[in-house]
Short mmCIF file of C-alpha atoms in Angstrom, two decimals:
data_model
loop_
_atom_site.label_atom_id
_atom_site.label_comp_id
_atom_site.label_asym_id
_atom_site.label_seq_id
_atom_site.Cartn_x
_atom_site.Cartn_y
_atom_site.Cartn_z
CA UNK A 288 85.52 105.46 104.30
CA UNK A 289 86.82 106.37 101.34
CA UNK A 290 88.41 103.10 99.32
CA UNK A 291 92.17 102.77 99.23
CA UNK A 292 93.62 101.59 95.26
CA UNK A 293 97.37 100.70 95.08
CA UNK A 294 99.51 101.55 92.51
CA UNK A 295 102.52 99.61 91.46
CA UNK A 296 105.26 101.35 88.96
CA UNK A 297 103.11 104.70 89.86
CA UNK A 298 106.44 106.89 89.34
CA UNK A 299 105.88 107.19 85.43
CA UNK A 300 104.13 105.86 82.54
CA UNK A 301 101.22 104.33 82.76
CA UNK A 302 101.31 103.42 86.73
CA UNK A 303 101.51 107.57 87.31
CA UNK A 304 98.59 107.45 84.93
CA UNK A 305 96.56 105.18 86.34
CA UNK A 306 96.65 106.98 89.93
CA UNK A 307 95.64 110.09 88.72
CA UNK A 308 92.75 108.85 86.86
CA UNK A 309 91.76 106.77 89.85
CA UNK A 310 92.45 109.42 92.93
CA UNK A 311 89.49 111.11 90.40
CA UNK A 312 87.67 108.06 90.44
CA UNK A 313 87.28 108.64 94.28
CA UNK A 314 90.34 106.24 95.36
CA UNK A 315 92.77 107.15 97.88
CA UNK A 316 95.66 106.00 96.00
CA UNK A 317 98.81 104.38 97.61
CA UNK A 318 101.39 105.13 94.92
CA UNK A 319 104.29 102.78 95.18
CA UNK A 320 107.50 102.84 92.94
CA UNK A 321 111.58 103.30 93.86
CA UNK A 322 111.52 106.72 92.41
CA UNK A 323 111.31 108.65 95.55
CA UNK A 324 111.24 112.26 94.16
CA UNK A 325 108.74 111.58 91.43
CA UNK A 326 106.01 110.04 93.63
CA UNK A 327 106.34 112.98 95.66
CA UNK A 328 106.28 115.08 93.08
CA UNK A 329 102.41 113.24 91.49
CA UNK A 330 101.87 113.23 95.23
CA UNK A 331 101.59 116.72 95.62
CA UNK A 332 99.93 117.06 92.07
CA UNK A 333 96.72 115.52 92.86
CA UNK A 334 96.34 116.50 96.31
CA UNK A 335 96.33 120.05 94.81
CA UNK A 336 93.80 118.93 92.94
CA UNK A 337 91.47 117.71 95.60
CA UNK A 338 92.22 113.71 95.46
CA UNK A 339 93.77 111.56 97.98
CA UNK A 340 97.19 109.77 97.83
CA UNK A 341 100.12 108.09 99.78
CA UNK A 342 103.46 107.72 97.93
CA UNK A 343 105.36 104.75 99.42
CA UNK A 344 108.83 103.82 98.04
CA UNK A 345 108.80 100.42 96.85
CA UNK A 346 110.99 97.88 94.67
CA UNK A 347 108.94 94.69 93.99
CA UNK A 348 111.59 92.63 93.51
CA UNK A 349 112.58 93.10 97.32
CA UNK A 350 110.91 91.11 99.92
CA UNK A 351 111.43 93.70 102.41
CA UNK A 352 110.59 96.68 100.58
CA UNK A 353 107.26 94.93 99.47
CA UNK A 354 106.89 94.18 103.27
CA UNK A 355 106.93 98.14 103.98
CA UNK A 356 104.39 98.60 101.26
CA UNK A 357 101.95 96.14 103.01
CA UNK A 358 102.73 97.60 106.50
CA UNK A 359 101.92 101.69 105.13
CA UNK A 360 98.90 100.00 103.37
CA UNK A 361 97.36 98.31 106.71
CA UNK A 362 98.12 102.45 108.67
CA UNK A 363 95.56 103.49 106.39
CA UNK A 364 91.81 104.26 106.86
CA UNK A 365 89.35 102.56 104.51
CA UNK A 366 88.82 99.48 103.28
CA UNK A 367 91.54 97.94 100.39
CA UNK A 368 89.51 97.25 97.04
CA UNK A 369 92.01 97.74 94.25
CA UNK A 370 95.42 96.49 93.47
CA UNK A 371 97.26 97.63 90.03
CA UNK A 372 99.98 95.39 89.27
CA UNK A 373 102.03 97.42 86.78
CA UNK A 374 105.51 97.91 87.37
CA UNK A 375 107.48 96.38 84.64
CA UNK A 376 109.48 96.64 81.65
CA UNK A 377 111.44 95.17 79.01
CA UNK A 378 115.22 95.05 78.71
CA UNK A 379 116.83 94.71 74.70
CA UNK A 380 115.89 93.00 72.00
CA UNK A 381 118.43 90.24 71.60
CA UNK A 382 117.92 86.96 69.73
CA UNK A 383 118.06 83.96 71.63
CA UNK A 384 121.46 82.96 70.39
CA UNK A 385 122.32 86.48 71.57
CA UNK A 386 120.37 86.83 74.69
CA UNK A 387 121.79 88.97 77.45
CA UNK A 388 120.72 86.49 80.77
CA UNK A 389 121.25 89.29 83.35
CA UNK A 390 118.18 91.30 80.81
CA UNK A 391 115.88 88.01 80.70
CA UNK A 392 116.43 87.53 84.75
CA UNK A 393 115.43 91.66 85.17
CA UNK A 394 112.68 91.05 83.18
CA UNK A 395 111.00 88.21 85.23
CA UNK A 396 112.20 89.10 88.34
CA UNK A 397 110.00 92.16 87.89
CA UNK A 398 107.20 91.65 85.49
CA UNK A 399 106.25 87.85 86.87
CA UNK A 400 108.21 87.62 90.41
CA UNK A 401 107.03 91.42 91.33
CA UNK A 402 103.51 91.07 90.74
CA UNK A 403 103.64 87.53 92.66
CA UNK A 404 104.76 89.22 95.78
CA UNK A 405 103.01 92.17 95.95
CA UNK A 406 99.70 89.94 94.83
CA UNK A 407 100.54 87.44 97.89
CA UNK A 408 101.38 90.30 100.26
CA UNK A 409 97.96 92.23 99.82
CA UNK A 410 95.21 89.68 99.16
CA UNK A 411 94.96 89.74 102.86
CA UNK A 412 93.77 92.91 102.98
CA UNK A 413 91.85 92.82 99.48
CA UNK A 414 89.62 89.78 100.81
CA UNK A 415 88.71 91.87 104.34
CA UNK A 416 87.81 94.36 101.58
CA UNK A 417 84.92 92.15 100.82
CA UNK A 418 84.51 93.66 97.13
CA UNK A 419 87.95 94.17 95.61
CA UNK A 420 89.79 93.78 92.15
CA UNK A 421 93.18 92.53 91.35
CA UNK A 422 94.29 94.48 88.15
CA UNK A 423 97.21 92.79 86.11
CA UNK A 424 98.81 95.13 83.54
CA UNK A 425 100.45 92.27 81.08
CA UNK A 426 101.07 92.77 77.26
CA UNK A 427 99.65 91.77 74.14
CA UNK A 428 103.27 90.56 74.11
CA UNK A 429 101.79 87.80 76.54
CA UNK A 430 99.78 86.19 74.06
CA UNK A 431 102.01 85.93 71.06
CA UNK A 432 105.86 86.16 70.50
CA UNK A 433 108.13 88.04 67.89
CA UNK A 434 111.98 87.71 66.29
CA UNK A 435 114.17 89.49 69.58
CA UNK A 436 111.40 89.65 72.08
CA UNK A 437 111.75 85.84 73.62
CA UNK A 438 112.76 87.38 77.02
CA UNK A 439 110.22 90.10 77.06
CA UNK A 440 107.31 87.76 75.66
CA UNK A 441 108.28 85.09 78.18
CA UNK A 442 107.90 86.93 80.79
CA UNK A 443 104.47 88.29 80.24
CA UNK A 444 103.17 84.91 78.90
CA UNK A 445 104.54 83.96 82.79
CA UNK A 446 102.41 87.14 84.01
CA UNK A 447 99.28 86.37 82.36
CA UNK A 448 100.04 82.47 83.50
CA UNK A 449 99.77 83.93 87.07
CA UNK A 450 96.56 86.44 85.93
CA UNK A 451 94.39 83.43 84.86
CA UNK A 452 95.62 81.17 87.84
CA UNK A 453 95.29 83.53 90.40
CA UNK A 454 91.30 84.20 88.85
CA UNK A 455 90.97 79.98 89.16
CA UNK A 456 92.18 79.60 92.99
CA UNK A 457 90.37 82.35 94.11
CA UNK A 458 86.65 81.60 92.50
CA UNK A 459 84.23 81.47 95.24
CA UNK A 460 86.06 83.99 97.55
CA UNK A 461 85.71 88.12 96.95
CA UNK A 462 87.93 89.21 94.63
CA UNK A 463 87.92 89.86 90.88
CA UNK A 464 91.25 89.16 89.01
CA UNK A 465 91.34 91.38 85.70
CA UNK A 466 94.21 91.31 82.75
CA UNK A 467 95.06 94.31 80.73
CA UNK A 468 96.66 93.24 77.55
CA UNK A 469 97.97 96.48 75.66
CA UNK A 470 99.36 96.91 72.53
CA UNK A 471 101.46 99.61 71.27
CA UNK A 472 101.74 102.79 73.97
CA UNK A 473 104.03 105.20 73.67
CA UNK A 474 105.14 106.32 77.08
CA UNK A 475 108.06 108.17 78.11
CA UNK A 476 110.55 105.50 79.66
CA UNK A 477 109.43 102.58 78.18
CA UNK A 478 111.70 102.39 75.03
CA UNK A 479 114.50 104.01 76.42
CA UNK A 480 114.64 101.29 79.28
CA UNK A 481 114.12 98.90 76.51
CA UNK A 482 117.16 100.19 74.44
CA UNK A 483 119.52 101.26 77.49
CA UNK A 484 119.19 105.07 76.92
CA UNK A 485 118.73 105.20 73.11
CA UNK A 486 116.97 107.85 72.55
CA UNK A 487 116.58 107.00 68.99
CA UNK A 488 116.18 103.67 68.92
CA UNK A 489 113.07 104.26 71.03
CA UNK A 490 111.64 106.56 68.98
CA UNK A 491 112.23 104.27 65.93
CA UNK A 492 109.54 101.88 67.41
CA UNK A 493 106.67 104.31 67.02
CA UNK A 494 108.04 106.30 63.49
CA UNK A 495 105.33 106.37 61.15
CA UNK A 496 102.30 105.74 63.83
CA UNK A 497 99.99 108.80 63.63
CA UNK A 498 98.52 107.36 67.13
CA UNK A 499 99.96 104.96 69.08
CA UNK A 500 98.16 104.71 72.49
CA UNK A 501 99.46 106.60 75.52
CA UNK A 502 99.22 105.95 79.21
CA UNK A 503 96.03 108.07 79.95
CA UNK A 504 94.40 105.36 77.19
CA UNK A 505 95.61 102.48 79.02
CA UNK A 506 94.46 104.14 82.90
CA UNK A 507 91.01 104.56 81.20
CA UNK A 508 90.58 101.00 80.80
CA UNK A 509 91.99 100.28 84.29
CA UNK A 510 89.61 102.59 85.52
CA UNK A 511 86.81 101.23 83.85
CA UNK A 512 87.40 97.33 84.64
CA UNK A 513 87.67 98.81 88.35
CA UNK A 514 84.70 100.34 88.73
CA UNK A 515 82.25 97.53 87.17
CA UNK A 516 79.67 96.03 89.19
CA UNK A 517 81.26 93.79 91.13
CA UNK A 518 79.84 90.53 89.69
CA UNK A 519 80.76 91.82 86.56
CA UNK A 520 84.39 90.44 85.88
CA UNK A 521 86.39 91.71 82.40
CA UNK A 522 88.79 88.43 82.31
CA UNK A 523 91.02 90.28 80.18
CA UNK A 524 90.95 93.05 77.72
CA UNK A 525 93.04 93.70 74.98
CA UNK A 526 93.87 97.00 73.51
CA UNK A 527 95.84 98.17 70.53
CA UNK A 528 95.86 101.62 68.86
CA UNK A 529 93.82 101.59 65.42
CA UNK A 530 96.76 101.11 63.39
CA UNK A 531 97.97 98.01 64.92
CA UNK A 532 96.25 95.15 63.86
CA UNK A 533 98.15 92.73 65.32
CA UNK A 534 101.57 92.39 67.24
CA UNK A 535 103.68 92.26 64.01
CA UNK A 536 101.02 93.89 61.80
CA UNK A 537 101.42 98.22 61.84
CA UNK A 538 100.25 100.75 59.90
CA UNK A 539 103.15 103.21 59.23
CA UNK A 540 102.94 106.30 56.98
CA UNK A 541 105.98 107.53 55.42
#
């Protein structure tokens, strides 16, 4: 039966990246975001292209809604190997003194608290897999912090917390726990959830950058940790585009 891969944040981005690479990796892929209309509309882009896919409207932050997504899961045939925690996001970029709460509580309600319970809801299923990967799309943001990013950087140091706990408590037992640590990516919503709509504030983050990485880069490396032997377990994996050296270290030409 052909292996089911879910999706989380699969409406844009790198999540709607990341299914089409894997429905072409052989997956049938469960894509799960709020965004009704686009998952319908990827939906019916790679099933005309010959892959398999199940779009299932989903807010991780909501018990219930997270509850559906495990109930559409368990309807379908095949066994559940893969799990792609990477709906997320970052909200301003206040200093502390400054901070917006109601930003810092979005931010790890759905970066840390949303891939808890849609982690806790599906191992389940991933263990009767026998063979299957829990994929946890963080930030280099999680392993270093910067002047107006405390909120953002907290919660993915919180998110790669859980990443390297979760890989701990479930040693011994069938499932691989992998981190995906990228750098700069220019995607479409990303900075303009960031900056409330600004179209050119977003843009101001990658000005100068020949080639920032974009979401096909980032499902690549999904893809790849997925489909390793399954003894072989990438911990985590950290990617940047060239010109990035380090979080606070870009090349820009002028």
């Amino acid at each position: 039966m052909t292996p089911i891969a879910i999706v989380t944040g699969a409406s844009s981005g790198i999540g709607a990246a990341t299914a089409r690479r894997l429905a072409n990796e052989g997956f049938h892929v469960v894509l799960a975001a709020r965004r009704v209309d686009r998952l319908e509309t990827l939906l019916a882009e790679i099933t005309a292209g010959g892959g398999r896919a199940t779009a299932v409207a989903c807010d991780v932050t909501s018990d219930g809604s997270v509850a559906g997504l495990t109930a559409a899961v368990d309807d379908l045939p095949g066994p559940v190997t893969l799990l792609v925690n990477n709906a997320g996001g970052a909200r301003g970029l206040d200093q502390i003194e400054d901070a917006d709460i109601g930003d810092w509580q979005w931010m790890y309600d759905v970066n840390v608290l949303g891939t808890l319970r849609v982690t806790k809801a599906l191992l389940p299923a991933l263990e009767r897999s026998g063979a299957a990967t829990v994929v946890v799309v963080s930030s280099t943001a999680g392993l270093g912090v910067y002047e107006g990013g405390g909120g953002y950087t907290a919660a993915k140091h919180a998110q790669t917390a859980l990443a390297g706990t979760l890989r701990l408590e479930l040693n011994g037992r069938p499932i691989r726990v992998v981190e995906i640590d990228p750098g700069m990516v220019r995607t479409d919503e990303f900075g303009l959830v960031r900056f409330a709509g600004d179209a050119d504030r977003a843009a101001a983050v990658y000005a100068g950058v020949a080639e920032p990485l974009v979401a096909e880069d980032i499902a690549d490396c999904v893809a790849w940790c997925a489909t390793r032997p399954h003894h072989v377990n990438i911990d985590r994996l950290v990617v940047r585009p060239l010109a990035q050296a380090a979080q606070h270290k870009v090349h820009r030409v002028s």
